[in-house]
Amino acid sequence: MRMGLGLPSPVPFSVARVRAPKDMASQLTALNDWVDEVARLTQPDAIHWCDGSEAEIRALTAQMEADGTLIRLNPETHPNCWLHRSNPGDVARVEKLTLVCTPNREDAGPNNHWEDPAAAHARLDALFEGCMKGRTMYVIPYCMGPIDSPISRCGVEITDSPYVVANMRIMTRMGTPALARIEREGTFVKGLHSTGDLDPDRRWIVHFPEELTIKSIGSGYGGNALLGKKCHALRIGSFQAKREGWLAEHMLIVGIENPQGEVHYIAAAFPSACGKTNLAMLIPPEGYRKAGWKVWTIGDDICWMTPGEDGRLWAINPEAGFFGVAPGTSEHTNPNAMATVSRDTIFTNVAVTADNQPWWEGLPGEPVTDWQGRPYDPANGPAAHPNARFTVSARQCPTWSEHAEAARGVPISAIVFGGRRPSLVPLVFEARDWAHGVLVGAAMGSETTAAAAGAVGVMRRDPMAMKPFCGYNYGDYFAHWLSFDRAGMQLPKIFHVNWFRKGADGKFLWPGFGDNLRVLEWIIDRCTGKAGAEETPIGLLPRMEDLDLAGLDLDAAALATLFEVDADGWRGELEAIGEYLDGYGERLPQRLREEQQRVATALGASNEAAIAVAG
Ligand code: GTP
Ligand code: SPV
Ligand code: MN
C-alpha cells in the first residue's frame, strides 16, 4: 500500500478508518459516508484529507516535480513558478461532453445537453469503478467566497489529481477553515473527479443540480476538473440562485475610483477569452492616471450577486485566484497580470525560452520549446497553446482590492454585457431600462474562442456569456433575471460594449485594454446622471463629445463606425434574435418577446438618417 505523499498524516486507505479529522466528526457524517462510498467505488491506494497548509503544498509540489507533473521554471526570474504540460488532447472545456441531468428534461432546457439522472449516474459510476487503483484520493474541502460571508457556499471535491489539488488551493479558500464551515452548515456541493485515462471517449462532466452533485472524469483541464469553478460556482450555483433569489454569473467585478475618491463597482459578462481578466485589472491611460483615476480588482471570472436590504445588488467574487488566458498577455496589454504572474504561479501549456522562462505569443523574446515539449517549430503552430493558462492567487495582483474579502460584497452600479462582434454592434450603448437590458443580455452573440474545444471564430448566441454555464433552462433564467425588476429594488443600469469591432482591413478599430476606461467613465457618468446620450432604437449611445477621447489616435472613419447604428443591419439582427428566443418555446417569458418586438418596431419606424448619431 502506498502511503501517498509522505505528508504529515496521510490516512492509509481503509474504509473503516477514512474519516474527517476527529474534532470535526460530529456534523460530518454525510461527508464521511460519501467519502467511504467513493473510496469503495474508486479503490484508491491512499486517501488524503487536504488541510490547505504550506507543508502540504510543499510536499505535493515536490512529489509532482519528482514525477514530472510539474517542471520548475527559472527561479531567478520566476520564483516558485511551475510549468504543467497537459495531455495534448485535453486543453480546453468540452461542451458536448458537459451534461445537466435534471429529472425533467425541460428543466435543463435546449441550452444544455441532458441525460436522465439515474442513467447518467450508472454510466458514470461504471467509469469511476476502480479508477483510482494505484493512486491517492484527495479530499478537498473548499469555500467559494470569503470564508465568513453569508453569500459564500462550500463544496468538497474528491480527486485523484495532485495538479487539481494545487490549483484548487490557489483558486478557492481550501482546507481546514472550509471544513469547519461545512461542519457548521452541514450542506456542501459534492464533486467527484478523476482524470481517468484521459481518453476523450470516456470523458464526461456531469451535473445533478437537484442533488448538488458533480461527476467529472477523463480530463484534468481547468473548467472540467477544478470543480469549484464553472461546475459549482456557475452551473450548480445558477440553479441554486434561481431557487433562492440571487444571481450566479460569468462576470468580472471591477471598482473604478475617480479623482474625487468615489469608487463605483461594475460587473461585466463577456464570453470565455473575450476580455474579463483584462478589464478587471486594466491600467488607466496616462491622462487618467495623472488625473488620479484608479482601478480595483475584485474578480475576473465569476460574480455572485444578491439583493441587499437597500435594494441594490451586492456582489462577491467566489474565487480566490485567477485561471487566466496567457497568450496575448504582455507589458503592453496587461502589465498588472504580468506583475501578478511573476512568482508563485502554475503555468499550463505555455512554451519556454532558452533560459527556462515561460513564453507565449504576444511576449518579447523567443521560445525554444513549445507547449508539448517539442523544439519550437513554427510549422507546428503557435508555441504556446492558444488556451494556455496561468493559475495565480488574486492577492498577488497589484490592483487587488481588500473589499474582495468583504462579507457582504460590493454594491454594483452597472452591469455590462459584451462579446466579439466584428461588425454591426457599436462600441457602447445603454439599455433604456431593466427589461431592455435583459433582452440585450439574452441577445448577446460572440465569436467562439480556444477556451472550448471546437471551431474558433464562429458566431453564436451566448446570452449573458452563460451559454456553457447556465445550469437550467435559459427560458427560466431570462424570467429569473426579469424578476429582479420589482418594487424596492435599486437596480444597476445595463450596458453593452464591443471592443472587437473590425475595419475593412480585418483589424480591430478600437485600441481596447487600458483605453476601455474611457467607455467605463461614460458608463459611470450615466449611472450618476452626469453624462449625455442620444436615444436610438437599440438604446442610448454616447455622442462623440460625451466620451473622453483625448490622446487617442483614431481616424474619423474608424470613430464613425464605432458609433454608428446601421438600421438595416439591426432590423436583421432583431429578427434573428426573435427566432433565437422562440427556440425556448413555452419557457420564454412573454415580457422578453414583447421587448424584442418593441425594439424591432422602433427600428422599423425609423430610417438610417434619423438614427445615425455619429458626428
Ligand atoms: P476566460 O478566462 O476564458 O473567461 O477569458 P476572459 O474573458 O477573462 O478573457 P481575457 O481577459 O483573458 O482575454 C482573452 C483574450 O482577449 C486575450 O488574448 C486578450 O489579450 C484579448 N483581449 C482582452 N481585452 C481586449 C481588448 O480590449 N481588445 C482586444 N482587441 N483584445 C482584448
Ligand atoms: C472559461 O473558459 O470561461 C474560463 C476557463 O474561465 S475555465 O475555467 O476552463 O472555464
Ligand atoms: Mn471564464
XYZ file of C-alpha atoms and ligand atoms in Angstrom:
658
model
C 0.000 0.000 0.000
C 1.366 3.415 -0.971
C 1.292 5.973 1.778
C 0.860 8.801 -0.663
C 2.923 11.896 -0.171
C 4.891 11.390 2.956
C 2.701 14.253 4.157
C 2.317 14.942 7.857
C -0.520 12.498 8.377
C -1.706 10.706 5.281
C -4.561 8.403 6.114
C -3.898 4.980 4.604
C -6.870 3.599 2.764
C -9.196 1.517 4.826
C -12.917 2.018 4.594
C -13.337 1.903 8.353
C -10.629 4.468 9.074
C -11.449 7.010 6.426
C -12.828 9.894 8.416
C -12.617 13.646 8.694
C -10.325 14.769 11.498
C -11.834 13.664 14.833
C -12.621 17.059 16.318
C -14.977 17.828 13.453
C -16.508 14.435 13.071
C -19.878 15.090 14.713
C -21.633 17.003 11.908
C -19.680 15.393 9.157
C -21.482 12.109 8.859
C -22.785 12.931 5.394
C -19.302 13.855 4.208
C -17.687 10.795 5.765
C -20.344 8.500 4.337
C -19.829 9.962 0.885
C -16.035 9.656 1.097
C -16.445 5.993 2.164
C -18.806 5.342 -0.712
C -16.475 6.965 -3.257
C -13.450 5.091 -1.893
C -15.317 1.793 -2.204
C -16.166 2.631 -5.823
C -12.828 4.061 -6.988
C -10.464 1.929 -4.832
C -7.568 4.325 -4.223
C -4.346 3.146 -2.559
C -4.442 6.024 -0.086
C -6.711 8.851 0.988
C -5.505 12.305 1.899
C -7.709 14.982 3.501
C -6.354 18.354 2.349
C -5.808 20.916 5.106
C -4.531 23.662 2.785
C -1.300 24.125 4.767
C 2.091 25.288 3.466
C 3.660 21.957 4.453
C 1.030 20.106 2.462
C 1.539 22.064 -0.763
C 5.314 21.853 -0.390
C 5.221 18.071 -0.173
C 2.723 17.822 -3.007
C 4.787 20.101 -5.249
C 7.950 18.125 -4.529
C 6.139 14.925 -5.471
C 4.864 16.482 -8.727
C 8.339 17.784 -9.579
C 9.778 14.313 -8.979
C 7.248 12.582 -11.250
C 7.336 15.255 -13.976
C 3.802 16.615 -13.480
C 5.391 19.994 -12.756
C 8.559 21.427 -14.277
C 10.364 24.139 -12.338
C 10.713 27.409 -14.294
C 13.637 29.826 -13.963
C 13.799 30.517 -10.202
C 15.692 33.808 -10.671
C 13.110 35.404 -12.958
C 10.062 33.400 -11.773
C 10.422 32.227 -8.171
C 8.236 29.252 -7.286
C 6.734 29.100 -10.785
C 5.855 25.803 -12.448
C 5.046 24.512 -15.898
C 2.459 21.799 -16.393
C 2.118 20.194 -19.830
C -1.287 18.588 -20.139
C -2.194 15.704 -22.359
C -2.323 17.364 -25.842
C -5.903 16.144 -26.265
C -7.018 17.760 -23.026
C -6.542 21.510 -23.333
C -9.991 23.122 -23.028
C -13.571 22.718 -21.836
C -15.606 20.264 -23.908
C -19.162 21.495 -24.157
C -20.562 18.470 -25.956
C -19.450 16.237 -23.066
C -20.902 18.559 -20.410
C -24.340 17.476 -19.184
C -27.034 18.851 -16.907
C -29.119 15.979 -15.517
C -32.442 17.140 -14.126
C -35.297 14.635 -13.613
C -37.363 16.613 -16.133
C -35.516 17.249 -19.401
C -37.306 20.561 -19.921
C -35.701 21.935 -16.754
C -32.225 21.628 -18.324
C -33.539 23.315 -21.477
C -32.367 23.346 -25.096
C -29.256 25.252 -23.965
C -27.884 22.143 -22.183
C -27.032 18.582 -23.088
C -29.191 16.340 -20.927
C -29.362 12.775 -19.708
C -31.714 11.063 -17.262
C -30.059 11.320 -13.801
C -30.288 7.602 -12.962
C -28.872 6.608 -16.352
C -26.073 9.166 -16.054
C -25.131 8.007 -12.538
C -24.999 4.380 -13.714
C -22.908 5.218 -16.769
C -20.500 7.452 -14.833
C -20.154 5.089 -11.870
C -19.129 2.326 -14.255
C -16.297 4.592 -15.464
C -15.309 5.514 -11.895
C -15.164 1.875 -10.789
C -11.605 1.102 -9.703
C -10.284 4.218 -11.481
C -8.099 5.297 -8.520
C -6.247 1.977 -8.105
C -2.583 2.796 -7.579
C -3.441 6.451 -6.937
C -4.040 8.677 -3.931
C -7.526 10.085 -3.472
C -7.533 13.681 -2.242
C -10.487 15.102 -0.325
C -10.594 18.880 -0.841
C -12.965 20.906 1.348
C -13.345 24.385 -0.170
C -15.324 27.564 0.263
C -16.460 29.675 -2.697
C -16.323 33.256 -1.418
C -14.938 34.863 1.733
C -14.966 32.258 4.476
C -17.273 34.364 6.718
C -19.638 35.682 4.027
C -23.307 34.649 4.152
C -23.246 34.704 0.330
C -20.434 32.105 0.168
C -21.089 28.386 -0.343
C -18.951 25.350 0.378
C -18.150 22.211 -1.513
C -15.923 19.180 -1.318
C -14.043 17.917 -4.355
C -12.664 14.395 -4.365
C -9.947 13.971 -6.984
C -7.035 11.736 -7.887
C -5.074 14.619 -9.434
C -2.448 16.429 -7.337
C -2.396 19.118 -10.069
C -6.074 19.736 -9.310
C -5.281 19.996 -5.585
C -2.561 22.582 -6.257
C -4.891 24.603 -8.498
C -7.848 24.395 -6.096
C -5.581 25.686 -3.324
C -4.985 28.827 -5.382
C -8.495 29.228 -6.806
C -10.570 28.665 -3.648
C -10.383 29.008 0.139
C -9.357 25.406 0.623
C -8.657 23.250 3.665
C -9.351 23.387 7.394
C -11.404 26.650 7.565
C -13.706 25.384 4.790
C -14.125 22.048 6.574
C -15.065 23.938 9.737
C -17.749 25.873 7.851
C -19.091 22.659 6.339
C -19.275 21.245 9.841
C -21.327 24.274 10.948
C -23.642 24.299 7.944
C -23.969 20.615 7.212
C -24.530 21.210 3.476
C -21.993 21.222 0.684
C -21.740 20.546 -3.042
C -20.291 17.103 -3.799
C -17.814 16.981 -6.663
C -16.221 13.714 -7.724
C -13.344 13.977 -10.175
C -10.866 11.561 -11.690
C -8.517 12.089 -14.606
C -9.418 8.502 -15.560
C -7.377 7.501 -18.604
C -7.762 10.943 -20.309
C -9.431 9.245 -23.251
C -11.843 11.771 -24.826
C -14.218 8.860 -25.484
C -14.513 8.313 -21.737
C -14.633 11.986 -20.729
C -17.766 13.449 -19.116
C -18.545 16.487 -16.998
C -21.944 15.806 -15.485
C -24.114 17.922 -13.177
C -27.012 16.832 -10.970
C -28.318 20.221 -9.768
C -31.140 18.812 -7.625
C -28.597 16.632 -5.786
C -25.946 19.383 -5.578
C -23.633 16.834 -7.176
C -20.995 16.901 -9.921
C -19.206 13.931 -11.514
C -16.294 14.617 -13.849
C -13.977 12.069 -15.414
C -11.356 11.926 -18.146
C -9.986 15.476 -18.096
C -7.505 17.429 -15.992
C -8.267 20.784 -17.672
C -9.383 23.743 -15.521
C -13.066 24.168 -16.236
C -13.557 20.383 -16.455
C -11.556 19.468 -13.353
C -11.407 22.386 -10.888
C -14.962 21.658 -9.843
C -15.393 24.742 -7.643
C -15.155 26.988 -10.697
C -17.569 26.556 -13.612
C -19.250 23.351 -12.368
C -20.104 24.567 -8.850
C -19.932 28.372 -8.919
C -21.859 28.654 -12.200
C -23.838 25.534 -13.207
C -24.901 24.344 -9.746
C -24.691 27.936 -8.436
C -27.060 29.357 -11.072
C -29.573 26.608 -10.267
C -29.418 27.430 -6.535
C -29.529 31.156 -7.292
C -32.782 30.732 -9.238
C -34.371 28.871 -6.326
C -33.110 31.294 -3.701
C -33.435 34.657 -5.439
C -29.858 35.631 -6.325
C -27.644 35.560 -9.439
C -24.565 33.422 -10.247
C -22.926 34.964 -13.304
C -19.899 34.666 -15.628
C -18.767 38.212 -14.789
C -15.715 40.129 -13.681
C -16.109 42.676 -10.888
C -14.030 45.860 -11.062
C -14.005 49.014 -8.935
C -13.322 52.321 -10.689
C -12.114 55.139 -8.427
C -12.470 58.661 -9.813
C -10.199 61.592 -8.879
C -12.722 62.551 -6.141
C -12.074 59.193 -4.474
C -15.520 57.717 -5.214
C -15.496 54.044 -6.219
C -18.141 52.520 -8.500
C -18.276 48.770 -8.989
C -19.056 47.339 -12.403
C -19.902 43.690 -13.159
C -19.250 42.642 -16.753
C -20.153 39.443 -18.603
C -18.034 38.608 -21.661
C -17.784 35.060 -23.051
C -14.669 32.940 -22.445
C -11.468 34.556 -23.734
C -13.278 37.840 -24.520
C -11.571 40.189 -22.082
C -12.819 39.763 -18.479
C -9.400 39.283 -16.862
C -8.025 42.215 -18.836
C -10.845 44.610 -17.934
C -10.760 43.544 -14.274
C -7.178 44.812 -13.859
C -6.837 47.499 -16.517
C -4.291 50.274 -16.211
C -5.776 53.717 -16.945
C -4.452 55.696 -19.943
C -1.787 58.235 -18.967
C -4.093 61.255 -18.782
C -6.482 59.395 -16.489
C -3.623 58.175 -14.301
C -2.287 61.693 -13.878
C -5.758 62.952 -13.017
C -5.999 60.394 -10.215
C -8.125 57.536 -11.621
C -7.550 54.125 -10.030
C -8.768 50.612 -10.760
C -9.553 47.971 -8.113
C -9.849 44.288 -8.939
C -12.477 42.203 -7.128
C -12.864 39.289 -9.549
C -12.054 38.257 -13.128
C -14.479 35.441 -13.988
C -17.387 34.772 -11.633
C -19.785 37.001 -9.706
C -22.438 36.049 -7.152
C -24.936 38.881 -6.675
C -27.700 39.112 -4.142
C -30.208 41.903 -3.348
C -29.267 43.834 -0.214
C -31.646 45.461 2.261
C -31.126 48.698 0.351
C -32.441 47.064 -2.855
C -29.048 47.246 -4.536
C -27.268 44.154 -5.887
C -24.271 43.219 -3.706
C -21.590 41.077 -5.290
C -18.819 38.773 -4.182
C -16.155 37.007 -6.196
C -16.495 33.363 -5.147
C -12.927 32.661 -6.302
C -9.570 33.400 -4.663
C -7.368 33.193 -7.750
C -7.164 33.790 -11.484
C -7.149 30.973 -14.055
C -6.289 33.340 -16.887
C -5.530 33.146 -20.620
C -1.755 33.542 -21.136
C -1.452 34.295 -24.887
C -1.868 37.993 -25.597
C -0.932 38.966 -22.027
C 2.032 41.368 -22.061
C 3.506 44.506 -20.523
C 1.721 46.390 -23.285
C -1.759 44.857 -22.902
C -1.912 43.883 -19.212
C 1.053 44.921 -17.031
C -0.901 44.075 -13.854
C -1.309 40.475 -14.973
C 2.409 40.324 -15.824
C 3.272 41.522 -12.295
C 0.786 39.062 -10.818
C 2.318 36.018 -12.546
C 5.960 36.882 -11.815
C 6.067 34.447 -8.851
C 4.131 31.579 -7.205
C 2.271 30.702 -10.405
C 1.339 27.489 -12.213
C 1.551 27.842 -15.998
C -0.265 25.253 -18.100
C 0.641 24.601 -21.746
C 2.894 27.615 -22.276
C 6.180 27.490 -24.205
C 9.599 28.102 -22.606
C 12.621 30.200 -23.578
C 16.286 29.137 -23.690
C 16.705 30.295 -20.075
C 13.587 28.435 -18.948
C 11.197 31.341 -18.643
C 7.531 30.877 -19.553
C 6.702 32.221 -23.015
C 3.607 32.765 -25.140
C 2.565 34.653 -28.247
C 2.499 38.388 -27.508
C 5.645 38.382 -25.326
C 9.043 39.629 -26.491
C 11.860 37.088 -26.773
C 11.783 33.671 -28.373
C 10.515 30.248 -27.446
C 12.809 27.245 -27.791
C 10.381 24.581 -26.589
C 6.683 24.527 -27.456
C 3.732 23.691 -25.173
C 4.073 19.994 -25.983
C 7.772 19.954 -25.054
C 8.971 19.773 -28.662
C 11.730 22.020 -30.071
C 9.806 25.060 -31.301
C 8.959 24.892 -34.993
C 6.508 27.436 -36.426
C 5.281 24.702 -38.762
C 3.678 23.065 -35.716
C 1.565 26.157 -34.986
C 1.799 28.546 -32.056
C 4.489 27.876 -29.419
C 2.031 28.231 -26.536
C -1.380 26.597 -26.818
C -3.935 29.360 -27.610
C -5.757 28.355 -24.419
C -2.576 28.184 -22.294
C -3.410 29.410 -18.791
C -1.841 30.754 -15.600
C -3.146 29.908 -12.127
C -2.275 32.508 -9.524
C -3.549 33.927 -6.248
C -5.631 37.064 -6.786
C -3.846 38.693 -3.844
C -0.707 38.974 -5.971
C -2.412 41.408 -8.326
C -1.166 44.976 -7.755
C -4.746 46.270 -8.086
C -6.276 43.655 -5.746
C -8.970 45.240 -3.556
C -9.313 44.420 0.122
C -13.077 44.673 -0.434
C -12.840 41.310 -2.208
C -12.857 39.909 1.339
C -15.915 41.936 2.429
C -18.546 39.560 3.785
C -21.470 41.490 2.294
C -19.693 42.091 -1.033
C -19.598 45.333 -3.016
C -22.602 47.255 -4.434
C -22.913 47.061 -8.223
C -23.577 50.335 -10.097
C -23.626 48.958 -13.652
C -23.883 45.627 -15.440
C -22.066 45.369 -18.773
C -22.547 42.742 -21.476
C -20.208 42.285 -24.432
C -18.733 39.877 -26.932
C -16.598 39.581 -30.027
C -18.697 41.304 -32.691
C -16.571 42.174 -35.763
C -19.473 44.057 -37.342
C -22.771 45.838 -36.610
C -22.509 46.313 -32.823
C -21.276 49.769 -31.710
C -18.573 50.410 -29.099
C -21.118 51.002 -26.332
C -24.827 51.502 -25.744
C -27.090 51.686 -22.733
C -30.320 49.762 -22.273
C -33.320 52.032 -21.622
C -34.452 50.012 -18.581
C -34.011 46.641 -16.847
C -36.272 44.630 -19.196
C -34.496 46.055 -22.231
C -31.182 45.240 -20.528
C -32.269 41.625 -20.059
C -33.078 41.490 -23.782
C -29.647 42.970 -24.598
C -28.030 40.243 -22.459
C -30.236 37.500 -23.892
C -29.418 38.620 -27.437
C -25.649 38.597 -26.910
C -23.587 36.986 -29.613
C -19.889 36.329 -29.855
C -17.313 34.503 -31.929
C -16.169 31.227 -30.353
C -12.640 31.059 -28.867
C -9.997 28.467 -27.933
C -11.384 28.246 -24.360
C -13.671 25.441 -25.565
C -12.885 22.530 -27.898
C -14.199 23.040 -31.444
C -14.054 25.645 -34.196
C -12.779 29.135 -33.321
C -14.285 32.348 -34.728
C -17.817 31.056 -35.316
C -20.580 33.497 -34.328
C -23.075 32.085 -31.853
C -25.643 33.380 -29.369
C -24.181 33.373 -25.873
C -26.787 35.004 -23.591
C -25.184 36.773 -20.630
C -21.953 34.863 -21.565
C -23.594 31.885 -19.806
C -24.268 29.520 -22.746
C -21.791 26.904 -21.476
C -22.548 27.568 -17.798
C -26.273 28.087 -17.151
C -27.356 25.050 -15.107
C -31.014 25.202 -16.162
C -33.416 26.198 -18.944
C -32.468 29.594 -20.418
C -36.183 30.483 -20.676
C -36.477 30.191 -16.869
C -33.160 32.016 -16.496
C -34.419 35.020 -18.501
C -37.575 35.025 -16.344
C -35.383 34.967 -13.231
C -33.434 37.989 -14.471
C -36.689 39.846 -15.251
C -37.997 39.063 -11.736
C -35.487 41.456 -10.135
C -37.425 44.383 -11.609
C -39.790 44.837 -8.668
C -40.722 47.385 -6.018
C -37.957 48.249 -3.588
C -35.074 47.361 -5.900
C -32.377 49.892 -6.855
C -31.126 48.018 -9.893
C -27.892 48.764 -11.742
C -28.114 50.225 -15.238
C -27.318 47.757 -18.033
C -24.914 48.428 -20.942
C -23.453 46.579 -23.937
C -19.876 47.058 -25.150
C -17.897 45.765 -28.138
C -14.100 46.059 -28.027
C -13.786 43.792 -31.080
C -15.316 45.746 -33.987
C -13.151 45.315 -37.092
C -12.426 47.555 -40.054
C -12.342 46.540 -43.713
C -8.676 45.566 -43.224
C -9.691 42.990 -40.593
C -8.006 44.936 -37.779
C -9.665 45.961 -34.516
C -10.912 49.567 -34.746
C -10.795 50.262 -31.012
C -7.441 50.146 -29.142
C -9.049 48.328 -26.196
C -7.322 47.319 -22.955
C -6.495 50.435 -20.824
C -8.426 52.693 -23.185
C -11.599 50.802 -22.282
C -11.653 53.033 -19.187
C -12.882 55.845 -21.466
C -16.036 53.810 -22.022
C -16.337 52.831 -18.339
C -16.155 56.518 -17.379
C -19.150 57.260 -19.587
C -20.982 54.263 -18.126
C -20.402 55.512 -14.568
C -21.358 59.065 -15.502
C -24.602 57.710 -16.949
C -25.283 55.995 -13.628
C -24.730 59.234 -11.712
C -26.622 61.349 -14.237
C -23.566 63.321 -15.359
C -23.160 62.211 -18.984
C -25.251 62.832 -22.039
C -26.529 60.303 -24.565
C -28.574 60.091 -27.706
C -31.651 57.885 -27.958
C -31.726 55.326 -30.755
C -33.998 52.312 -31.281
C -31.293 49.940 -29.975
C -30.641 52.002 -26.838
C -28.784 55.109 -25.690
C -25.457 55.870 -27.358
C -22.864 58.446 -26.363
C -22.381 61.224 -28.846
C -18.692 61.542 -29.639
C -18.403 64.565 -27.344
C -19.771 62.504 -24.440
C -16.677 60.292 -24.417
C -13.190 61.443 -23.365
C -11.122 60.595 -26.444
C -8.166 62.897 -25.642
C -4.811 61.436 -26.574
C -6.322 58.709 -28.763
C -5.031 58.355 -32.269
C -8.181 57.244 -34.089
C -9.167 58.366 -37.565
C -12.577 59.875 -38.193
C -13.819 56.941 -40.267
C -12.966 54.443 -37.504
C -14.753 56.606 -34.950
C -17.802 56.963 -37.150
C -18.019 53.177 -37.489
C -17.632 52.634 -33.731
C -20.559 54.987 -33.008
C -22.850 54.034 -35.891
C -26.249 52.349 -35.750
C -26.986 50.630 -39.055
C -30.782 50.359 -39.061
C -30.946 47.766 -41.844
C -28.374 45.563 -40.168
C -30.157 45.885 -36.836
C -33.532 45.015 -38.336
C -31.990 41.726 -39.491
C -30.366 41.237 -36.088
C -33.661 41.757 -34.220
C -35.348 39.239 -36.494
C -32.596 36.707 -35.750
C -32.906 37.426 -32.018
C -36.667 36.808 -32.200
C -36.094 33.451 -33.916
C -33.465 32.523 -31.350
C -35.743 33.375 -28.423
C -38.592 31.374 -29.969
C -36.366 28.300 -29.559
C -37.185 28.426 -25.831
C -40.885 27.925 -26.603
C -43.262 27.935 -23.652
C -40.500 28.680 -21.177
C -39.640 32.012 -22.799
C -41.132 34.856 -20.751
C -43.654 36.776 -22.823
C -42.182 40.018 -21.452
C -38.893 39.333 -23.258
C -40.620 38.648 -26.582
C -42.578 41.906 -26.150
C -39.326 43.743 -25.563
C -37.815 42.244 -28.725
C -40.933 43.341 -30.649
C -40.754 46.830 -29.178
C -37.169 47.282 -30.425
C -37.958 45.696 -33.803
C -40.892 48.068 -34.229
C -38.808 51.085 -33.258
C -36.236 50.082 -35.886
C -38.928 49.577 -38.476
C -40.321 53.025 -37.840
C -37.010 54.809 -38.214
C -34.654 55.210 -41.103
C -30.903 55.241 -41.179
C -30.566 59.008 -41.406
C -32.799 59.582 -38.410
C -30.847 57.288 -36.120
C -27.310 57.993 -37.208
C -25.721 59.512 -34.143
C -22.127 59.780 -35.321
C -20.726 63.280 -35.570
P -11.831 33.413 -19.683
O -10.798 33.259 -18.633
O -11.765 32.349 -20.732
O -13.227 33.539 -19.132
O -11.456 34.738 -20.534
P -11.560 36.311 -20.253
O -12.918 36.801 -20.609
O -11.049 36.625 -18.899
O -10.577 36.911 -21.371
P -9.131 37.593 -21.227
O -9.183 38.894 -20.475
O -8.177 36.581 -20.731
O -8.802 37.936 -22.750
C -8.737 36.945 -23.738
C -8.028 37.456 -24.949
O -8.645 38.654 -25.426
C -6.562 37.793 -24.687
O -5.770 37.343 -25.765
C -6.555 39.301 -24.611
O -5.319 39.843 -24.983
C -7.690 39.700 -25.566
N -8.320 40.981 -25.146
C -8.723 41.305 -23.888
N -9.207 42.578 -23.840
C -9.120 43.070 -25.102
C -9.463 44.340 -25.702
O -9.951 45.266 -25.058
N -9.237 44.456 -27.043
C -8.700 43.419 -27.779
N -8.520 43.628 -29.082
N -8.347 42.222 -27.250
C -8.563 42.042 -25.933
C -13.588 29.954 -19.397
O -13.452 29.117 -20.300
O -14.537 30.767 -19.357
C -12.591 30.021 -18.307
C -11.616 28.944 -18.169
O -12.651 30.933 -17.494
S -12.387 27.539 -17.492
O -12.156 27.536 -16.039
O -11.741 26.380 -18.067
O -13.798 27.530 -17.727
Mn -14.420 32.260 -17.880
